[in-house]
Structure formats: C-alpha cells, structure tokens
Coordinates of C-alpha atoms and ligand atoms in Angstrom, one line a residue:
X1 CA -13.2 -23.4 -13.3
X2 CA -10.3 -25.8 -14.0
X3 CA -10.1 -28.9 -11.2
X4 CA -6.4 -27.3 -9.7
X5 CA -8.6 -23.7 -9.2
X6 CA -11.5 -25.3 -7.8
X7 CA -8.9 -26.7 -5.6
X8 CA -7.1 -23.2 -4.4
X9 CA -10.5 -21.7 -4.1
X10 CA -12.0 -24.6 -1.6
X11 CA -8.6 -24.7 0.4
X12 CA -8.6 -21.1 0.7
X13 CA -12.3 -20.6 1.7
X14 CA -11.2 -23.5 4.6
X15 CA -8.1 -21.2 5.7
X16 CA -10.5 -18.6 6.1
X17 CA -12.9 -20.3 8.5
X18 CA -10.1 -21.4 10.5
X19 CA -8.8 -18.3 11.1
X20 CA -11.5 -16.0 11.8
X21 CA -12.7 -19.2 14.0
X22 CA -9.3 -18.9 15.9
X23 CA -9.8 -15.3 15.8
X24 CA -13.3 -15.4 17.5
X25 CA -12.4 -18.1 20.2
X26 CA -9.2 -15.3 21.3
X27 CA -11.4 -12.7 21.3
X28 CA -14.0 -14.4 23.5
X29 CA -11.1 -15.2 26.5
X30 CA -9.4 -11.7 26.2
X31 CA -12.7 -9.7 26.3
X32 CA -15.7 -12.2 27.0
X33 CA -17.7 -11.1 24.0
X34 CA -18.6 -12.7 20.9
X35 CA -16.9 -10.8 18.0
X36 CA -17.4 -9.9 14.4
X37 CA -14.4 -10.8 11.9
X38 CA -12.8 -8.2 9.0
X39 CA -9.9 -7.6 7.0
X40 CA -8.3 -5.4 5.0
X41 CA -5.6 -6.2 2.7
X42 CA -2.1 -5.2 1.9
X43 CA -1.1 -4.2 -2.0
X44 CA 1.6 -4.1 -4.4
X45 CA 1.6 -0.9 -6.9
X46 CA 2.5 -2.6 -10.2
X47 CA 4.1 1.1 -11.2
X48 CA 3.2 4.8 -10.1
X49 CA 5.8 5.5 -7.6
X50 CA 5.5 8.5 -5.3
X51 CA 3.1 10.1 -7.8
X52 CA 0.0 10.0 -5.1
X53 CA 0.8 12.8 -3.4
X54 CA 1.7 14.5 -6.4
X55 CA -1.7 14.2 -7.3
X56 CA -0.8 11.8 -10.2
X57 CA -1.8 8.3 -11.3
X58 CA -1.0 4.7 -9.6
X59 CA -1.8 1.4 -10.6
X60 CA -1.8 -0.8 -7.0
X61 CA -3.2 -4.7 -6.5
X62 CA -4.6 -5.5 -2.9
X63 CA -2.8 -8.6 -2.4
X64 CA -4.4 -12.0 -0.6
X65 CA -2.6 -10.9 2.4
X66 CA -4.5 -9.4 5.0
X67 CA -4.9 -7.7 8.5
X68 CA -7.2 -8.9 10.7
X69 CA -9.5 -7.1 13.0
X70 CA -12.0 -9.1 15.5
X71 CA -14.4 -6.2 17.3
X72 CA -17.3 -5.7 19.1
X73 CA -19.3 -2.9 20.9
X74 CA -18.8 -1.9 24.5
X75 CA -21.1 -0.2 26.8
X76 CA -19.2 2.7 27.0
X77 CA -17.1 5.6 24.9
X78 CA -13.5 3.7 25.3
X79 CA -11.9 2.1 22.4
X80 CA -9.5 -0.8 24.0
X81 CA -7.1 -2.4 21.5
X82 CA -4.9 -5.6 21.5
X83 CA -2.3 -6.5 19.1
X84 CA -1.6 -10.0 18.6
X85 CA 1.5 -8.8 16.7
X86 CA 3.3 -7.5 19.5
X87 CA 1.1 -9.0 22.6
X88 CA 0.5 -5.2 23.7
X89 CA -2.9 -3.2 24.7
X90 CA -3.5 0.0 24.2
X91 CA -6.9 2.2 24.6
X92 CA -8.3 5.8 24.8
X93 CA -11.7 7.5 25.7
X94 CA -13.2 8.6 22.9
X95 CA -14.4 11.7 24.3
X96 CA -10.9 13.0 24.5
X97 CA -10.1 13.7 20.9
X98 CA -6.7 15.4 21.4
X99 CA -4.4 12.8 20.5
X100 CA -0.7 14.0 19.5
X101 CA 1.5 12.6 17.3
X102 CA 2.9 9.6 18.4
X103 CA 5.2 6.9 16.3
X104 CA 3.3 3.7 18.4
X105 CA 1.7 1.2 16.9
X106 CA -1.5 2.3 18.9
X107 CA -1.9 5.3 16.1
X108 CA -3.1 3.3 13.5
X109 CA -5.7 2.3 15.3
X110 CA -6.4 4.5 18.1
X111 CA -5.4 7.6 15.2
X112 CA -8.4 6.2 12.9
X113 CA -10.9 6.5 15.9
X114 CA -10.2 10.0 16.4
X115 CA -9.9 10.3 12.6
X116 CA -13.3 9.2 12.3
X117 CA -14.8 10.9 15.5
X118 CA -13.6 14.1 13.6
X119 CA -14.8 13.4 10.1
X120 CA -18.3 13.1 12.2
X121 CA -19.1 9.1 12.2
X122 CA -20.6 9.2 16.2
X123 CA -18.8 5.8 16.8
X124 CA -19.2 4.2 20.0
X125 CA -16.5 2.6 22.2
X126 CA -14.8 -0.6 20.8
X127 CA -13.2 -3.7 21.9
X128 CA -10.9 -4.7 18.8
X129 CA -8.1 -7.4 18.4
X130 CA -5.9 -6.8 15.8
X131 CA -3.4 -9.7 13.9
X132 CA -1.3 -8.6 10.7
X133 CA -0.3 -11.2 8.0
X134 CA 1.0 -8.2 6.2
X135 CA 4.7 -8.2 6.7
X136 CA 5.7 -5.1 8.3
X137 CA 8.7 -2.9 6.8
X138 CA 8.8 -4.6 3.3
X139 CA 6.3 -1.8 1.5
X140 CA 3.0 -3.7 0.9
X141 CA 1.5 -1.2 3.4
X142 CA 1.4 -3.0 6.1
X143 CA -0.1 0.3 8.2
X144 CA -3.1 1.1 5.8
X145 CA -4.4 -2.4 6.5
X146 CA -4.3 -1.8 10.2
X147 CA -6.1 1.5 9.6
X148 CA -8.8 0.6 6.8
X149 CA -9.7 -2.9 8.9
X150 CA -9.5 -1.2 12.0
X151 CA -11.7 2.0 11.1
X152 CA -13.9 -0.5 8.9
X153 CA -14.2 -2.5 12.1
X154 CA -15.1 0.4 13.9
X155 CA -17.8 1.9 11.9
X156 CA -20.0 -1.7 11.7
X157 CA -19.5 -1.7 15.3
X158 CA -21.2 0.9 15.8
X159 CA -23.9 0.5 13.0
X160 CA -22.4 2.9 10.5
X161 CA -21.3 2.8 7.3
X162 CA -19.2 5.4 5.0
X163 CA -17.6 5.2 1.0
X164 CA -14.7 3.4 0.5
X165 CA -13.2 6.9 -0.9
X166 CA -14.5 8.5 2.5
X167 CA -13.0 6.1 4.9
X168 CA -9.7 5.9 2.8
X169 CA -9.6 9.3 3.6
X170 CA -10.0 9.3 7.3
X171 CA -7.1 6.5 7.0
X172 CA -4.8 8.5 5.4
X173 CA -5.8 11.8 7.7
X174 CA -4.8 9.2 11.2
X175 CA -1.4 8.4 9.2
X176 CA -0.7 11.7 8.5
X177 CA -1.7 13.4 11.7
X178 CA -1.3 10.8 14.4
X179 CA 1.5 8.4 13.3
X180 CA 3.7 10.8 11.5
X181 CA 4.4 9.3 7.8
X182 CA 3.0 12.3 5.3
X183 CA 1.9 9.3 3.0
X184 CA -0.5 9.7 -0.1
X185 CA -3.6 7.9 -0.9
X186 CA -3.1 5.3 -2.7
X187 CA -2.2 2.4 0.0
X188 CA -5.9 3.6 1.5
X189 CA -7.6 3.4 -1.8
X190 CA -6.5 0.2 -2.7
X191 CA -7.4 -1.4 0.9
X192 CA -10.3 0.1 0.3
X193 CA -11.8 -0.5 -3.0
X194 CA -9.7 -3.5 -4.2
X195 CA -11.5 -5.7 -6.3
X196 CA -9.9 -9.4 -7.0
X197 CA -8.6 -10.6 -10.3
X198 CA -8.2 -6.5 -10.9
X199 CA -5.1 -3.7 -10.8
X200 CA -6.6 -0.1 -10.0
X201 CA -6.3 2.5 -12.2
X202 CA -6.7 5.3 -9.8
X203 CA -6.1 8.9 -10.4
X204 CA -5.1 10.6 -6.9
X205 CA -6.5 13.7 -7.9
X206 CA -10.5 13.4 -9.0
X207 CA -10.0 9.7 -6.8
X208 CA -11.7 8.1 -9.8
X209 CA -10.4 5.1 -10.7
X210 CA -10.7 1.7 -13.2
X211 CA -10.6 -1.5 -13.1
X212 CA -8.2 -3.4 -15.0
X213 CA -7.9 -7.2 -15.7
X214 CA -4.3 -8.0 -14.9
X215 CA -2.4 -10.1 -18.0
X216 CA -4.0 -13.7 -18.5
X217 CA -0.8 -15.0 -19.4
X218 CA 1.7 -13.3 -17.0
X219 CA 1.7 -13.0 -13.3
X220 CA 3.6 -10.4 -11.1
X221 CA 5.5 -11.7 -8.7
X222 CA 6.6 -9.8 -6.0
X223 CA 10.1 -10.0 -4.3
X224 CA 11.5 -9.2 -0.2
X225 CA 14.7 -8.0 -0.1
X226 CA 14.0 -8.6 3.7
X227 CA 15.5 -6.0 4.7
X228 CA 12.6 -3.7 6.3
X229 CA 12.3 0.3 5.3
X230 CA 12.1 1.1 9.2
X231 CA 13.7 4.7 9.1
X232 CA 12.5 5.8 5.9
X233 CA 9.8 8.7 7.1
X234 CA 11.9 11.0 7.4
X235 CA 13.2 10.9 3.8
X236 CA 10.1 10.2 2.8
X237 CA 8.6 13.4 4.1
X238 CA 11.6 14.7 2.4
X239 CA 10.7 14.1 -0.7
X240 CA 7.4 15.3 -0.7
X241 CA 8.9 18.8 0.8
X242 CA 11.3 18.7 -2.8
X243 CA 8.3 17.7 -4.5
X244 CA 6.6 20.9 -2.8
X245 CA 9.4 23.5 -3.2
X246 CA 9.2 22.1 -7.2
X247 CA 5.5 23.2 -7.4
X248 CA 5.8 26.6 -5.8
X249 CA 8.9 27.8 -8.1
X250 CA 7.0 26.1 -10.9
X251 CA 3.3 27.5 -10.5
X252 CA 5.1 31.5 -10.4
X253 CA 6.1 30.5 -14.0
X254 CA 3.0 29.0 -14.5
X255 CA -0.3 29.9 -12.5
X256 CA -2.3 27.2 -13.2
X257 CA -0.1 24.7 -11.7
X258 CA -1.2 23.0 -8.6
X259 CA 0.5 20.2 -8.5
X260 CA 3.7 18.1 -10.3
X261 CA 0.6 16.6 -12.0
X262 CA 0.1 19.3 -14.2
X263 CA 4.1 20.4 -15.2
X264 CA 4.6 18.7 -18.7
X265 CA 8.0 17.3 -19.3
X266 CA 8.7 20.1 -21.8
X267 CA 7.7 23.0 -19.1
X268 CA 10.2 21.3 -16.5
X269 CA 13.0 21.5 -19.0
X270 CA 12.1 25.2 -20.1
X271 CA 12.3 26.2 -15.9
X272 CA 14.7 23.5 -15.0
X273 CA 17.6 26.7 -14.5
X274 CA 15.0 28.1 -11.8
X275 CA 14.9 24.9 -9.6
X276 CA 17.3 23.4 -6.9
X277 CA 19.0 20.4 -8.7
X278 CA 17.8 18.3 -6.5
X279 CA 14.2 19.3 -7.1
X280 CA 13.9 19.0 -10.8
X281 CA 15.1 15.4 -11.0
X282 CA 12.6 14.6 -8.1
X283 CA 10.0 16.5 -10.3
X284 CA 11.7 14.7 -13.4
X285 CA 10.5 11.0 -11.9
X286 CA 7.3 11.9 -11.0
X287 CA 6.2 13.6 -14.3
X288 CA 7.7 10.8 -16.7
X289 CA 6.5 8.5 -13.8
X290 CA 2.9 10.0 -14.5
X291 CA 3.5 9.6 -18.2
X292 CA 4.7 5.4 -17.4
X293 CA 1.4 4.6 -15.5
X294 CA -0.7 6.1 -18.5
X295 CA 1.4 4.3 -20.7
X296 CA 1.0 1.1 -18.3
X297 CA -2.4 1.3 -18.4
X298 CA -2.4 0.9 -22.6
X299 CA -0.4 -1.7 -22.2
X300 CA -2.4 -4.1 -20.1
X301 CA -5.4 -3.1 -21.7
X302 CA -4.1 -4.3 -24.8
X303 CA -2.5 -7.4 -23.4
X304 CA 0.9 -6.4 -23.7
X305 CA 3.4 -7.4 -21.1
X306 CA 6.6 -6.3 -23.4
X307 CA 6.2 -3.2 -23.3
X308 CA 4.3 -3.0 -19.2
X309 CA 7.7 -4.8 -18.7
X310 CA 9.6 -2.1 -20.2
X311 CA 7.9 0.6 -18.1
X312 CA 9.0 -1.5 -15.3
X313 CA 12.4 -1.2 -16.3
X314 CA 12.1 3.0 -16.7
X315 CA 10.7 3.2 -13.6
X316 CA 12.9 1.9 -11.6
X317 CA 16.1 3.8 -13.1
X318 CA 14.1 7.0 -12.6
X319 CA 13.4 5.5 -8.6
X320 CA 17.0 4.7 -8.4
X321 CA 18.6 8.0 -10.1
X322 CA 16.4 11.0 -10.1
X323 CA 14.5 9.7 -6.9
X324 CA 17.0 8.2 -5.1
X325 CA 14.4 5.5 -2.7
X326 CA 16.4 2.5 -4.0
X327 CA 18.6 0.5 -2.2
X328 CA 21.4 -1.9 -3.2
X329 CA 19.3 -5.1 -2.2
X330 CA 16.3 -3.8 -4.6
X331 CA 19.1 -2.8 -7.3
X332 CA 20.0 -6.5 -6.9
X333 CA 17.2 -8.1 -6.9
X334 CA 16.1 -6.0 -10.1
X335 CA 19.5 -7.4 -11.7
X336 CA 18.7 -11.0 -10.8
X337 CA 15.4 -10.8 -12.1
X338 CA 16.3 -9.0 -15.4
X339 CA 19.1 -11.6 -15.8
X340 CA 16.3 -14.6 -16.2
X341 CA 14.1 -16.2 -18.9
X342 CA 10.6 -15.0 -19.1
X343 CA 10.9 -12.1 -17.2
X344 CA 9.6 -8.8 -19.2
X345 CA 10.6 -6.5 -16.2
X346 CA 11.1 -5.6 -12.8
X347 CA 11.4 -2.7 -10.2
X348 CA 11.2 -1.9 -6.9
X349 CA 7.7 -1.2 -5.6
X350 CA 6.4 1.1 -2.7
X351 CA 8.0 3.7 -0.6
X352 CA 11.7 2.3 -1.1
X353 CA 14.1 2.2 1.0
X354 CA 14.3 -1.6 1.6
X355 CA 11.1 -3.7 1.4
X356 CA 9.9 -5.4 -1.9
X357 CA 10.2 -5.6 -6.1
X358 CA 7.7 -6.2 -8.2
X359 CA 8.2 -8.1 -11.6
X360 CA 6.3 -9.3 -14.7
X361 CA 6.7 -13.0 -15.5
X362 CA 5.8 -15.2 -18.5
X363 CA 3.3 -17.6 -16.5
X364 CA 5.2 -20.8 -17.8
X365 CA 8.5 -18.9 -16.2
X366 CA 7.3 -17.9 -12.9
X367 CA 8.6 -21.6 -11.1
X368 CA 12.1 -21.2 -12.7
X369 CA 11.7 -17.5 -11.9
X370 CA 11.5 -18.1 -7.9
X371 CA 14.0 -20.7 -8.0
X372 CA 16.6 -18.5 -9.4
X373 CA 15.9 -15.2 -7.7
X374 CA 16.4 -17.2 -4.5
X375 CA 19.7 -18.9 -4.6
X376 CA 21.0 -15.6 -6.9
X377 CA 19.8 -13.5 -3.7
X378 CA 21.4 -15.4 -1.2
X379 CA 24.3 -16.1 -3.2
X380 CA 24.7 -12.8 -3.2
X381 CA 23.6 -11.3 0.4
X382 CA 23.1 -14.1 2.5
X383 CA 19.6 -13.9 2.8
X384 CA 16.8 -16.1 1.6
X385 CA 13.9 -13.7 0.3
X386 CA 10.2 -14.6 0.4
X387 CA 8.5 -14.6 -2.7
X388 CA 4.9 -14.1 -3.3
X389 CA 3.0 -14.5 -6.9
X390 CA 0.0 -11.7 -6.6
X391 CA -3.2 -12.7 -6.6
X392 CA -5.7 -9.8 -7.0
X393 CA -7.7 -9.4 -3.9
X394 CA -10.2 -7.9 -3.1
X395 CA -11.0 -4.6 -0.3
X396 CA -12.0 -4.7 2.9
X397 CA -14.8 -6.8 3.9
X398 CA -16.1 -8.7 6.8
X399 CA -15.7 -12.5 7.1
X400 CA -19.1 -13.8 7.6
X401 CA -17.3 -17.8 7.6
Ligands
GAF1 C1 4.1 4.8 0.6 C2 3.0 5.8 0.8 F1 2.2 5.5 1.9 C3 2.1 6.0 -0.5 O1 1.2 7.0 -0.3 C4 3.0 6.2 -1.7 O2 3.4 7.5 -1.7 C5 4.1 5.2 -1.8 O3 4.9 5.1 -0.6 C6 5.1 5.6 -2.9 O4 4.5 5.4 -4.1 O5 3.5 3.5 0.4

C-alpha cells in the first residue's frame, strides 16, 4: 500500500469511529439503550439505465456514502423510528401489518418492517435512529439505503439473518408497495451486495451478478446538477407503464417474450408499425441500453476506457432522446464534461430528472477535471455543483468500531 493510501485508509477508519461513536452516545439520550451501529450505502450505475425493471443488465458502484442506522431491541412488538435528517419520529405496532401507501419518509423504514413481517422474518419491535449522508434527490438512491440499513438493522435486532438477494427484495417490495416509486432492483442489489474496489455486473432477471475491477487508471467521477428529482415518480411510473404496453403488443408477435429483455433490436424494427411511437423509442433505449451494458462490461474487463467512454456517450443520447429522463442541467453538465481533457465520456446516471452524471476520467485528469466542471457549471447556471470521485464500497454491514 503506497504511504498517501495508507493515509486515506487510517483517516477513514478514524471517521468511522467517530461517527458511529456520536451515533451511539444519541441513541443512548433519545432511547436509554446501548445501540448497535450499520450502514448501507448509496451507488452510482456506471451505465444500464432503466433496464432493471426491464429485466435487463446494470452495472452500479455502492459509493463510500452511507445511511446510518443505530438500533436496538425493545420489549415489545412496536418499531419506534427517529430521523436525524428531518428531527421527526415515527412508529407502528408490528402486529398491525396493514400499512397503506403513504409518500412519508416513515415508509422506508416503517414499509421494510412490514415488508419483512410479510416475507416471514418474526422480527421483534425496534428502537432505530436513522441519519443519511446520502444526498437525497440527486439519484444515488438515497431511499434504498434507508431501507437496506434499516431492514438490515432490523433483522440483527432481532437475531435473524436473510441473503443479500432476499432482503434486497423485501426493500424493493416496501418501496414499491408502501412509498409509491415502482422502482427496479438494482439500487437494492447494489446496497446490498456491494463489494469495494468492484462495479456489479448484475443481471436483473436470474439476480446473478459479477464482480468487476473498475479501471486502474481512470476513475469515475460523479457530478450534482443540484437540482433534486423530487417529482419524478410519476413519470417514472410512466415509463415503466410504456415499457409494459411495449411487451404486451410485442409478446402477441412473439410468444416467448416476457420482457423488453428478450425483444432483439431487429424484432423491434420488424413490429415497430404495431407500437405507439412513444413506446418503441422507450423500448428502443432499453434494448440497445441492454446491448451498451454487455458491451461495457467487455470493455472494463479488457481495460478499456475509450470505448466504456463511448458507451457513456450512447447512453446518454438514447436517455436524452428516446427516453426522455434528462434534463437541461445533466445535458449541461454532459457538455462541460465532454468539452475537457481526459475525459473518455459522460452521462447522466440514475432515474433522471435532475440529480447526478457520471463520467470516466484519465486519473492524471480528474483534478483539472473538477476544476473545470465547477466554474463551467456555475458559469453557466449559477450553481456550484458537488463533486465526488467514486470509490467502490462495499454493502451493508455493521460497524463493529
Ligand atoms: C431508480 C430506480 F430505483 C432503479 O430501480 C432504476 O430503475 C433507476 O432509477 C434507473 O435505472 O434509481
């Protein structure tokens, strides 16, 4: 390990002590207890936009940023919350299972205890106190961290354990059911089964996945446009209804269709009459999307950011065009970036809307690279993005510092 690494590591491993310490000592004067200390992270999908819940392939990072859950057992079947985020409490009996939909922050949490309850874990009531470091609104999955820490939290509590493919699942069932959002997979998975230093290859389908080193001579960096995605559910949820009226005129043509997944780019063309306009170009990103993250995959195993760069690039036309989830802060920030030295490519990452890019960076680049992407941002827009370089992280855990 070089002397500057050893250095990051030690500081880091001190950060972490501090916190959970801090954590511990607010748990003890809000509930009296002594409290166990987990996180989940946030991610950045390096490409494989809004192919999860086509049942295609993504390629997400956990990121070193992190939600926090400090929790311990109580006596009796209630699950009591606090959010250091928003200084609010929230709590239900756990023998009362019939939650309803409810946009609250409370659903991430309070929607993974009934999530679990009804996936069969027997968890006993909780006291939890919750703090997120992942910025909410800006598309590194701010809620799957509150849910995956939380339910993680929730399960050790109790003395149980499940897979990290299991309890991504019971995430995404509390976001889909209980706070609205009709999200994919992937932002559970990766929370989940992150692994540091590696991007996940995961197909959303089988839920198999690989581990991939990232490049040892570039580094993603990951953009804010600061301006947060707040209203973007409903056309998310949108989308996945176009996705889903695709599939159904698609599989009468041809039966063993299930999903976008299985339409090859030369079937969509052959149909392409039969489909609302608006549904074969969404069909038309996610199945060259598809293609891009297989493509992607090659690439970094064979050490080559040109063309992982240039996949980039594709993806976010197709995003911006056929998908339409851009917005004219991530168009901009895409510009800026592709207008500097070093940089192979860029797009933006997540749901869309607002939130974040993603771009690939020659490593001796990446200072000049920040430097310019700020001022050219707030040249442009008047705002000063934050900027973080990914470092691979790994999935939920408990802090033992
Ligand atoms: C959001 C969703 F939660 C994910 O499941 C995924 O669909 C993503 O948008 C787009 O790729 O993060």
């Amino acid at each position: 390990m070089t002397e500057k690494l050893a250095g990051q590591e030690e500081s880091s491993a001190i950060l972490v002590r501090r916190e959970s310490q801090r954590l511990r000592e607010h748990f003890q004067k809000l509930y009296g207890q002594e409290a166990r200390i987990f996180r989940a992270p946030g991610r950045v999908n390096l490409i494989g936009e809004h192919t999860d819940y086509n049942e295609g392939f993504v390629m997400p990072v956990a990121m070193d940023l992190y939600t926090w859950v400090a929790a311990a057992p109580r006596e009796d079947a209630r699950v009591r919350v606090y959010s250091q985020n928003l200084r609010e409490r929230a709590e239900m009996d756990l023998q009362d299972l019939n939650l309803r939909l409810q946009r609250h922050w409370s659903a991430y949490v309070l929607g993974v205890a009934t999530s679990l309850r009804l996936a069969g874990a027997e968890i006993g009531g909780a006291n939890l106190l919750v703090e997120g470091k992942v910025p909410m609104g800006a598309g590194l999955s701010s809620s799957a961290s509150v849910e995956v820490a939380a339910g993680y939290a929730l399960l050790e509590s109790s003395g149980l354990s499940r897979s990290p493919v299991e309890l991504a699942k019971i995430c995404q069932r509390a976001e889909n059911e209980f706070a609205g959002a009709r999200c994919g997979i992937m932002d559970q998975m990766i929370a989940c089964c992150g692994r540091a230093n590696y991007a996940l290859m995961l197909d959303c389908r089988t839920l198999g996945f690989r581990l991939l080193p990232l490049f040892s001579d570039a580094q993603f960096v990951v953009c804010n446009t600061m301006v947060k995605h707040d209203h973007a559910a409903g056309e998310y949820n949108a989308r996945r209804a176009d996705c889903e009226t695709a599939t159904r005129i698609l599989a009468e043509q041809m039966p063993e269709v299930r999903a976008l997944r299985d339409v090859p780019l030369a079937d969509l063309e052959r149909y392409a009459k039969l489909l609302p306009e608006v549904a074969y170009r969404r069909s038309r990103h996610v199945i060259s999307e598809n293609a891009r993250v297989l493509a992607a995959c090659g690439a970094l195993e064979h050490g080559d950011p040109e063309s992982f760069g240039r996949l980039m690039r594709e993806s976010h036309r197709s995003l911006k065009e056929d998908y339409e989830v851009s917005s004219t802060e991530l168009d901009l920030l895409v510009e800026i970036a592709g207008g500097i030295a070093g940089v192979y490519g860029s797009r933006m990452t997540g749901g869309g809307f607002g939130g974040c890019t993603i771009s690939l960076v020659r490593s001796g680049a990446v200072d000049e690279f920040q430097t310019a992407v700020a001022s050219g941002y707030q040249r442009a827009t008047g705002r000063k993005p934050d900027i973080y370089i990914v470092r691979a992280s790994d999935g939920v855990r408990e802090v033992l510092e």
